């Protein structure tokens, strides 16, 4: 049979396939999330996220050194305070767990970008992402704490602030806070399209951030909506976001693609805890090849439009990529 078009000609060998490869996953695409807790010499396993741990500040520094040595350019830090209260005061304290961790990492691992998560669910006794008013999170009351927290995190040495609470106007408040306090060189990675997703379950254990009542559906996005995501992203860009994010990643690749194609902004995607846990569980049961599925998953996220990927697989992926 005479065929004019034979796409298989360019799949004949690994070298052929490499020559026409369209999407390239690299170390520079990876951001590693880390959890920091009180104490010393603490490395506490997270049961629902095999291979992930809560670190005390001293061991967090060692972990960040390993991350840097692998060639991963950035980490995002989540804090577990010693004490919680109604307003999450440890989130903006100069001696808070995140501020302490940032200073320690910057002192010993200067050549690593530190992104500070800015949210209150880990710090509040009720587990919600801000101040409770009339039975729900009060948006504008919470913004007052967002201002204070952004300044304290950046003053401690954070290179980038990552507001994840989905409060209306948060990015604008952070930009104002940084500019007014001689911290205008610090970037904002906005969790611009963050959905009220069931994929966050293992994170709630890791960060001890489960809500004591209700849920987060009044401030995180409805999983049914797509156009709304574009409006949210547009608002964050207008308010001064340097990077916009879609979270979660895998079930929202359509959103990620639309965001990138619409705005052409530096775009991040968060390969979240539930996505991580599902792959880990399947691999532990021998149902799939973990190395191959991790690389395929991260490549798919990049192909959909992500310039950077927050993923608990970052260290594993770095090792896999160096083997290639």
Coordinates of C-alpha atoms in Angstrom, one line a residue:
X1 CA 0.0 0.0 0.0
X2 CA 1.3 3.4 -1.0
X3 CA 0.7 6.0 1.7
X4 CA 1.9 9.6 1.2
X5 CA 1.7 10.4 4.9
X6 CA 3.4 8.1 7.4
X7 CA 3.7 9.8 10.8
X8 CA 5.4 6.7 12.2
X9 CA 8.5 7.6 10.2
X10 CA 9.3 10.1 12.9
X11 CA 8.6 7.7 15.7
X12 CA 11.0 5.0 14.5
X13 CA 13.7 5.4 17.2
X14 CA 14.2 7.3 20.4
X15 CA 16.4 9.7 18.5
X16 CA 13.7 10.4 16.0
X17 CA 11.2 11.0 18.8
X18 CA 13.5 13.4 20.6
X19 CA 14.1 15.4 17.5
X20 CA 10.4 16.3 17.2
X21 CA 9.4 16.4 20.8
X22 CA 7.2 19.5 21.4
X23 CA 7.0 19.7 25.2
X24 CA 10.2 19.6 27.3
X25 CA 9.9 19.1 31.1
X26 CA 12.9 20.5 32.9
X27 CA 14.1 21.1 36.5
X28 CA 13.3 24.8 36.1
X29 CA 9.6 24.0 35.8
X30 CA 9.5 22.6 39.4
X31 CA 8.5 24.1 42.7
X32 CA 8.5 21.9 45.8
X33 CA 5.9 22.4 48.6
X34 CA 7.2 21.9 52.1
X35 CA 5.6 21.9 55.6
X36 CA 7.3 23.4 58.6
X37 CA 6.4 22.7 62.2
X38 CA 7.6 23.7 65.7
X39 CA 10.3 21.8 67.5
X40 CA 13.8 20.6 66.6
X41 CA 15.0 17.4 64.9
X42 CA 11.4 16.8 63.8
X43 CA 10.7 14.8 60.6
X44 CA 7.2 13.6 60.9
X45 CA 5.7 11.5 58.1
X46 CA 2.4 12.5 56.6
X47 CA 0.3 9.3 56.4
X48 CA -1.9 10.2 53.4
X49 CA 1.1 11.6 51.4
X50 CA 3.8 8.8 51.4
X51 CA 7.3 10.3 51.1
X52 CA 6.2 13.7 52.5
X53 CA 7.0 15.1 55.9
X54 CA 6.5 17.9 58.4
X55 CA 10.0 19.4 59.2
X56 CA 11.1 21.5 62.1
X57 CA 13.1 24.5 61.0
X58 CA 16.5 22.9 61.5
X59 CA 15.7 19.9 59.3
X60 CA 13.8 22.1 56.8
X61 CA 17.1 23.9 56.2
X62 CA 18.7 20.5 55.4
X63 CA 15.8 19.6 53.1
X64 CA 16.1 22.9 51.3
X65 CA 19.8 22.3 50.8
X66 CA 18.9 19.0 49.1
X67 CA 16.3 20.6 47.0
X68 CA 18.8 23.2 45.8
X69 CA 21.5 20.6 45.1
X70 CA 19.0 18.7 42.9
X71 CA 18.6 21.9 40.8
X72 CA 15.0 22.7 41.8
X73 CA 14.8 26.5 41.8
X74 CA 12.0 27.2 44.3
X75 CA 10.1 26.0 47.3
X76 CA 6.7 27.1 48.7
X77 CA 6.4 26.9 52.5
X78 CA 3.3 26.1 54.6
X79 CA 3.5 26.6 58.3
X80 CA 2.0 24.7 61.3
X81 CA 2.0 27.0 64.3
X82 CA 2.5 25.9 67.9
X83 CA -0.8 27.6 68.9
X84 CA -3.9 28.6 66.9
X85 CA -6.4 31.4 67.6
X86 CA -9.5 32.9 66.1
X87 CA -7.5 35.4 63.9
X88 CA -4.5 33.2 63.1
X89 CA -2.0 35.6 64.7
X90 CA 1.0 33.4 64.1
X91 CA 0.6 34.0 60.4
X92 CA 1.7 37.6 60.7
X93 CA 3.9 37.4 63.8
X94 CA 7.5 38.4 63.3
X95 CA 8.4 35.3 65.3
X96 CA 5.8 33.1 63.5
X97 CA 6.7 29.7 62.2
X98 CA 6.9 30.8 58.6
X99 CA 8.9 33.9 59.3
X100 CA 11.3 31.9 61.4
X101 CA 11.7 29.3 58.7
X102 CA 12.2 31.9 56.0
X103 CA 15.0 33.6 57.8
X104 CA 16.7 30.2 58.6
X105 CA 16.5 29.0 55.0
X106 CA 17.7 32.3 53.6
X107 CA 20.7 32.3 55.9
X108 CA 21.9 28.9 54.8
X109 CA 20.4 28.4 51.3
X110 CA 20.5 31.8 49.7
X111 CA 20.3 30.5 46.2
X112 CA 16.8 29.2 46.4
X113 CA 13.6 31.1 45.7
X114 CA 11.3 31.0 48.7
X115 CA 7.5 31.4 48.2
X116 CA 5.6 32.1 51.3
X117 CA 2.0 30.7 51.3
X118 CA -0.3 33.4 52.6
X119 CA -3.4 31.9 54.1
X120 CA -4.9 31.6 57.6
X121 CA -6.5 28.1 57.6
X122 CA -3.4 26.6 59.2
X123 CA -3.3 29.3 61.9
X124 CA -6.9 29.7 62.9
X125 CA -8.6 27.6 65.5
X126 CA -11.7 27.2 63.3
X127 CA -9.7 26.2 60.2
X128 CA -11.1 28.8 57.8
X129 CA -9.0 31.1 55.6
X130 CA -9.8 34.4 57.5
X131 CA -11.7 36.1 60.2
X132 CA -15.2 34.8 60.9
X133 CA -18.0 37.3 60.7
X134 CA -21.7 36.4 60.7
X135 CA -20.9 32.7 60.3
X136 CA -18.7 33.1 57.3
X137 CA -15.2 34.4 56.4
X138 CA -15.4 38.2 56.4
X139 CA -13.6 39.3 53.3
X140 CA -12.6 42.9 54.1
X141 CA -11.8 42.1 57.7
X142 CA -9.4 39.4 56.5
X143 CA -7.7 41.8 54.1
X144 CA -6.4 43.8 57.0
X145 CA -4.6 40.7 58.2
X146 CA -3.5 39.9 54.6
X147 CA -1.7 43.3 54.6
X148 CA 0.2 42.6 57.8
X149 CA 1.1 39.0 56.9
X150 CA 2.5 40.0 53.5
X151 CA 4.8 42.6 55.1
X152 CA 6.0 40.2 57.8
X153 CA 6.7 37.4 55.3
X154 CA 8.5 39.6 52.8
X155 CA 10.5 41.4 55.6
X156 CA 11.6 37.9 56.8
X157 CA 13.1 37.3 53.4
X158 CA 10.4 35.7 51.2
X159 CA 11.1 36.3 47.5
X160 CA 7.5 35.8 46.6
X161 CA 4.1 35.8 48.3
X162 CA 1.5 33.3 47.4
X163 CA -2.0 34.3 48.5
X164 CA -4.1 31.2 48.5
X165 CA -7.2 32.2 50.5
X166 CA -9.2 33.5 47.5
X167 CA -10.2 36.7 49.2
X168 CA -11.5 39.3 46.8
X169 CA -8.9 42.1 46.5
X170 CA -6.1 40.2 48.2
X171 CA -3.6 40.7 45.5
X172 CA -4.2 44.4 45.4
X173 CA -3.8 44.7 49.1
X174 CA -0.5 42.7 49.0
X175 CA 0.9 44.8 46.2
X176 CA 0.0 47.9 48.2
X177 CA 1.5 46.5 51.4
X178 CA 4.8 45.5 49.6
X179 CA 5.1 48.9 47.8
X180 CA 4.4 50.9 50.9
X181 CA 7.0 49.1 53.0
X182 CA 10.0 49.3 50.6
X183 CA 9.4 45.7 49.5
X184 CA 8.3 46.4 45.9
X185 CA 10.9 43.9 44.5
X186 CA 8.9 41.0 45.9
X187 CA 6.7 39.1 43.5
X188 CA 3.2 37.8 43.9
X189 CA 2.1 34.4 42.8
X190 CA -1.7 34.6 42.9
X191 CA -3.8 31.5 43.4
X192 CA -6.0 33.1 40.9
X193 CA -8.3 30.2 40.0
X194 CA -8.5 28.0 43.0
X195 CA -11.4 25.6 43.1
X196 CA -13.3 24.3 46.2
X197 CA -11.9 20.8 45.3
X198 CA -12.1 17.4 47.0
X199 CA -8.5 16.8 45.8
X200 CA -7.1 18.8 48.8
X201 CA -8.0 16.1 51.4
X202 CA -4.4 14.9 52.2
X203 CA -3.2 18.5 52.4
X204 CA -5.7 19.1 55.2
X205 CA -4.0 16.4 57.2
X206 CA -0.5 17.6 56.3
X207 CA -1.2 21.2 57.3
X208 CA -3.8 20.5 60.1
X209 CA -6.1 22.9 58.4
X210 CA -9.5 21.2 58.3
X211 CA -12.5 23.5 58.8
X212 CA -14.3 23.1 62.1
X213 CA -17.6 23.9 60.4
X214 CA -19.0 24.4 57.0
X215 CA -16.8 24.4 53.9
X216 CA -14.8 26.8 51.7
X217 CA -17.4 27.1 48.9
X218 CA -18.2 30.7 49.6
X219 CA -14.7 31.8 48.8
X220 CA -13.1 29.1 46.6
X221 CA -14.4 28.6 43.1
X222 CA -17.3 26.3 42.1
X223 CA -15.9 23.2 40.3
X224 CA -18.6 23.6 37.6
X225 CA -17.4 27.0 36.4
X226 CA -14.8 27.9 33.7
X227 CA -15.6 31.4 32.5
X228 CA -15.5 32.6 36.1
X229 CA -11.9 31.4 36.3
X230 CA -11.0 33.9 33.5
X231 CA -12.7 36.7 35.4
X232 CA -10.8 35.8 38.6
X233 CA -7.5 35.7 36.7
X234 CA -8.1 39.0 35.0
X235 CA -8.9 40.7 38.4
X236 CA -5.6 39.4 39.9
X237 CA -3.6 40.6 36.9
X238 CA -5.2 44.0 37.2
X239 CA -4.4 44.1 40.9
X240 CA -0.7 43.4 40.3
X241 CA -0.1 39.6 40.2
X242 CA 3.2 38.7 38.6
X243 CA 2.3 35.0 38.2
X244 CA -1.2 33.5 38.1
X245 CA -2.1 29.9 39.2
X246 CA -4.7 27.3 38.5
X247 CA -5.3 24.8 41.4
X248 CA -5.8 21.8 41.2
X249 CA -4.0 20.9 38.0
X250 CA -5.1 17.5 36.5
X251 CA -8.9 17.9 36.7
X252 CA -8.6 21.5 35.5
X253 CA -6.2 21.3 32.5
X254 CA -8.9 22.9 30.4
X255 CA -8.8 25.9 32.7
X256 CA -5.1 26.0 32.6
X257 CA -5.0 26.0 28.8
X258 CA -7.6 28.8 28.6
X259 CA -5.8 30.9 31.1
X260 CA -2.5 30.6 29.3
X261 CA -4.0 31.2 25.9
X262 CA -6.1 34.2 27.1
X263 CA -3.6 36.1 29.2
X264 CA -0.1 35.0 28.1
X265 CA 1.1 35.6 31.6
X266 CA 3.6 33.5 33.6
X267 CA 1.3 30.7 34.7
X268 CA 1.6 28.1 37.5
X269 CA -0.4 25.0 38.2
X270 CA -0.6 23.1 41.5
X271 CA -0.4 19.3 41.2
X272 CA -2.1 18.9 44.5
X273 CA -2.1 16.5 47.4
X274 CA -4.9 14.3 46.2
X275 CA -3.4 13.9 42.8
X276 CA -0.1 12.9 44.5
X277 CA -1.8 10.5 46.9
X278 CA -3.7 8.7 44.1
X279 CA -0.5 8.0 42.1
X280 CA 1.4 6.9 45.2
X281 CA -1.4 4.5 46.2
X282 CA -1.7 3.0 42.7
X283 CA 2.1 2.6 42.5
X284 CA 2.2 1.0 45.9
X285 CA -0.3 -1.6 44.7
X286 CA 1.8 -2.3 41.6
X287 CA -1.0 -0.9 39.3
X288 CA 1.2 1.5 37.4
X289 CA 4.9 2.5 36.9
X290 CA 5.4 5.4 39.2
X291 CA 8.3 7.0 37.4
X292 CA 6.6 6.9 34.0
X293 CA 3.2 8.2 35.3
X294 CA 4.9 11.0 37.2
X295 CA 6.8 12.2 34.2
X296 CA 3.7 11.8 32.0
X297 CA 1.5 13.7 34.4
X298 CA 3.9 16.7 34.8
X299 CA 4.5 16.8 31.1
X300 CA 0.7 17.0 30.5
X301 CA 0.4 19.9 33.0
X302 CA 3.2 21.7 31.2
X303 CA 1.8 21.0 27.8
X304 CA -1.6 22.5 28.9
X305 CA 0.2 25.8 29.6
X306 CA 2.0 25.7 32.9
X307 CA 5.3 27.6 33.0
X308 CA 5.9 26.2 36.5
X309 CA 4.4 23.3 38.5
X310 CA 4.0 23.1 42.2
X311 CA 4.3 19.4 42.9
X312 CA 5.1 17.0 45.8
X313 CA 6.9 14.9 43.1
X314 CA 9.5 17.6 42.5
X315 CA 12.4 15.8 44.1
X316 CA 11.4 12.5 42.4
X317 CA 11.0 14.2 39.1
X318 CA 14.4 15.9 39.4
X319 CA 16.0 12.5 39.9
X320 CA 14.1 11.0 37.0
X321 CA 15.1 13.9 34.7
X322 CA 18.7 13.6 35.6
X323 CA 18.6 9.9 34.6
X324 CA 17.3 10.7 31.1

